[in-house]
XYZ file of C-alpha atoms in Angstrom:
227
model
C 70.467 90.433 112.713
C 72.655 90.412 115.833
C 75.585 91.727 113.755
C 73.505 94.597 112.443
C 72.151 95.353 115.911
C 75.613 95.346 117.434
C 76.970 97.631 114.713
C 74.092 100.047 115.032
C 74.257 99.941 118.836
C 77.954 100.812 118.907
C 77.389 103.545 116.330
C 74.622 105.144 118.391
C 76.740 105.121 121.551
C 79.558 106.902 119.736
C 77.376 110.044 119.788
C 76.492 109.939 123.493
C 77.683 112.933 125.470
C 78.120 115.163 122.450
C 76.239 117.026 119.792
C 74.716 115.113 116.927
C 76.185 116.194 113.632
C 74.743 115.137 110.244
C 78.266 114.582 108.913
C 79.027 112.002 111.626
C 75.799 110.155 110.866
C 76.651 110.129 107.169
C 80.109 108.693 107.810
C 78.751 105.941 110.062
C 75.996 105.009 107.637
C 78.507 105.033 104.785
C 80.724 102.502 106.584
C 77.754 100.271 107.437
C 76.524 100.629 103.862
C 79.861 99.389 102.540
C 79.820 96.367 104.856
C 76.215 95.459 103.994
C 76.757 95.960 100.253
C 79.772 93.651 100.194
C 77.812 91.090 102.223
C 74.955 91.209 99.700
C 77.390 90.849 96.792
C 79.069 87.809 98.335
C 75.743 86.171 99.239
C 74.486 86.758 95.690
C 77.600 85.251 94.110
C 77.426 82.231 96.408
C 73.710 81.803 95.657
C 74.202 81.690 91.898
C 77.310 79.534 92.218
C 75.518 77.005 94.427
C 72.358 76.902 92.334
C 74.136 76.042 89.096
C 74.357 72.315 89.783
C 70.605 71.912 90.383
C 69.882 72.213 86.669
C 71.462 68.850 85.850
C 69.481 65.646 85.584
C 71.193 62.421 86.637
C 73.378 62.176 89.726
C 76.305 60.790 87.741
C 76.145 63.624 85.259
C 76.006 66.109 88.110
C 79.044 64.518 89.688
C 81.017 64.612 86.428
C 79.981 68.195 85.778
C 80.969 69.181 89.291
C 84.407 67.632 88.857
C 84.920 69.374 85.520
C 83.662 72.657 86.923
C 85.893 72.313 89.970
C 88.955 71.667 87.814
C 88.145 74.622 85.582
C 87.451 76.924 88.511
C 90.748 75.962 90.118
C 92.646 77.110 87.038
C 90.653 80.136 85.933
C 88.517 81.575 88.724
C 89.394 83.755 91.658
C 87.789 83.320 95.044
C 85.002 85.677 95.982
C 87.286 87.502 98.391
C 89.561 88.379 95.492
C 86.741 89.954 93.491
C 85.510 91.882 96.507
C 89.024 93.123 97.172
C 89.372 94.293 93.567
C 86.105 96.228 93.833
C 87.167 97.831 97.107
C 90.639 98.601 95.757
C 89.215 100.263 92.642
C 86.903 102.398 94.779
C 89.756 103.230 97.145
C 91.932 104.337 94.228
C 88.999 106.374 92.942
C 88.831 108.284 96.243
C 92.594 108.830 96.094
C 92.129 110.321 92.650
C 89.413 112.633 93.957
C 91.762 113.853 96.688
C 94.629 114.382 94.244
C 92.467 116.325 91.811
C 91.000 118.510 94.555
C 94.457 119.235 95.995
C 95.814 120.409 92.635
C 92.841 122.739 92.341
C 93.838 124.224 95.720
C 97.435 124.725 94.571
C 100.349 123.045 92.840
C 102.422 122.598 96.005
C 99.479 121.087 97.868
C 98.870 118.796 94.915
C 102.470 117.573 94.871
C 102.476 116.919 98.620
C 99.174 115.047 98.387
C 100.425 112.950 95.467
C 103.614 111.919 97.284
C 101.693 111.174 100.485
C 99.150 108.983 98.707
C 101.950 107.224 96.827
C 103.684 106.341 100.111
C 100.346 105.301 101.575
C 99.615 102.997 98.650
C 102.884 101.019 98.784
C 101.987 98.856 101.813
C 98.319 98.890 100.802
C 98.994 97.498 97.329
C 101.356 94.864 98.750
C 98.528 93.693 100.991
C 96.063 93.626 98.090
C 98.555 91.656 95.999
C 98.879 89.084 98.790
C 95.083 88.739 99.019
C 94.787 88.155 95.255
C 97.531 85.507 95.297
C 95.878 83.845 98.287
C 92.569 83.925 96.400
C 93.992 81.820 93.570
C 95.589 84.309 91.169
C 98.996 83.748 89.706
C 101.501 86.486 90.496
C 101.387 87.766 86.928
C 97.586 87.870 86.897
C 97.512 89.575 90.297
C 99.868 92.298 89.042
C 97.739 92.852 85.934
C 94.560 93.114 88.004
C 96.266 95.567 90.354
C 97.265 97.632 87.332
C 93.648 97.743 86.176
C 92.478 99.055 89.547
C 94.927 101.946 89.139
C 92.576 103.380 86.495
C 90.254 104.176 89.395
C 92.719 106.846 90.539
C 92.884 108.328 87.037
C 89.094 108.488 86.718
C 88.788 109.979 90.215
C 91.317 112.698 89.413
C 89.594 113.590 86.150
C 86.184 113.719 87.840
C 87.474 115.853 90.712
C 89.021 118.397 88.349
C 85.846 118.387 86.274
C 83.736 119.120 89.346
C 86.066 122.020 90.246
C 86.904 121.062 93.794
C 83.731 119.302 94.874
C 85.693 116.080 95.324
C 86.520 116.788 98.997
C 82.864 116.825 100.069
C 82.121 113.703 98.058
C 85.020 111.819 99.645
C 84.181 112.801 103.218
C 80.418 112.307 103.023
C 79.920 109.135 101.027
C 82.586 107.421 98.930
C 85.414 107.157 101.454
C 83.296 105.713 104.323
C 81.689 103.258 101.898
C 85.126 102.057 100.773
C 86.280 101.761 104.384
C 83.291 99.550 105.114
C 84.217 97.326 102.190
C 87.764 96.861 103.456
C 86.508 96.172 106.987
C 84.264 93.433 105.591
C 87.118 91.852 103.630
C 89.462 91.928 106.620
C 86.987 90.470 109.098
C 85.216 87.955 106.859
C 87.920 86.810 104.427
C 91.419 87.516 105.734
C 91.137 86.871 109.489
C 89.239 83.553 109.088
C 92.034 82.364 106.777
C 94.528 83.069 109.552
C 92.406 81.121 112.035
C 92.221 78.137 109.690
C 95.971 78.165 109.022
C 98.834 76.853 111.105
C 98.204 76.672 114.857
C 101.884 76.717 115.767
C 102.746 79.222 118.465
C 105.610 80.777 116.507
C 103.481 81.216 113.376
C 100.656 82.760 115.405
C 103.064 85.251 116.968
C 104.392 86.194 113.522
C 100.870 86.765 112.191
C 99.861 88.939 115.149
C 103.081 90.966 114.946
C 102.580 91.442 111.192
C 98.987 92.554 111.809
C 100.050 95.102 114.419
C 102.903 96.294 112.188
C 100.460 96.903 109.345
C 98.131 98.902 111.599
C 101.039 100.903 113.027
C 102.314 101.697 109.535
C 98.898 103.012 108.471
C 98.681 105.141 111.639
C 102.090 106.698 110.981
C 101.194 107.494 107.389
C 97.807 108.923 108.421
C 99.496 111.335 110.837
C 101.461 112.919 107.993
C 98.626 113.029 105.477
């Protein structure tokens, strides 16, 4: 409740001293909607995962089943953060596809520039997603295959944007893009940063992590300026 109140409080203050525009409200609600949706998904997955063991009878059988399930999960399953990241990545690629399709409708040159820009933007982004999947328990081969599957989001977004004859820009700005941003904010704050806090407490390692974090932000800012 305090998290929701703080988020809503900061959002309301962002409009103080200026005119209230429906578009700004939509963007803010879209981001909050993405965060809340990913929270609900993770809580639901954890609920079903935790409730599975209550269906067993004897304590010994439950213990054996838990050990077998744990061994199987270690080999086959991905952590919840990995699934959430895949969902966010697919949606993000979908919005990229919408932008690409809409830009080609505006003109071939604009389409080419947009495609190259998004490609450069996706290089560091996909590297980060790959690292999250590996950290979540995927093998490198499996992580690459899953990343390849999320690329179909861009294809479907491009096809839909062309089909809608240029309506992709309004869709991206008003709903889909803020929702995706909220999903990535949730993953970063709930899954990635806590992993860093639970890792090595050495001063040198902490400095490296902070520098890498700032470098990633700076890289995204530079790319955004040329988009």
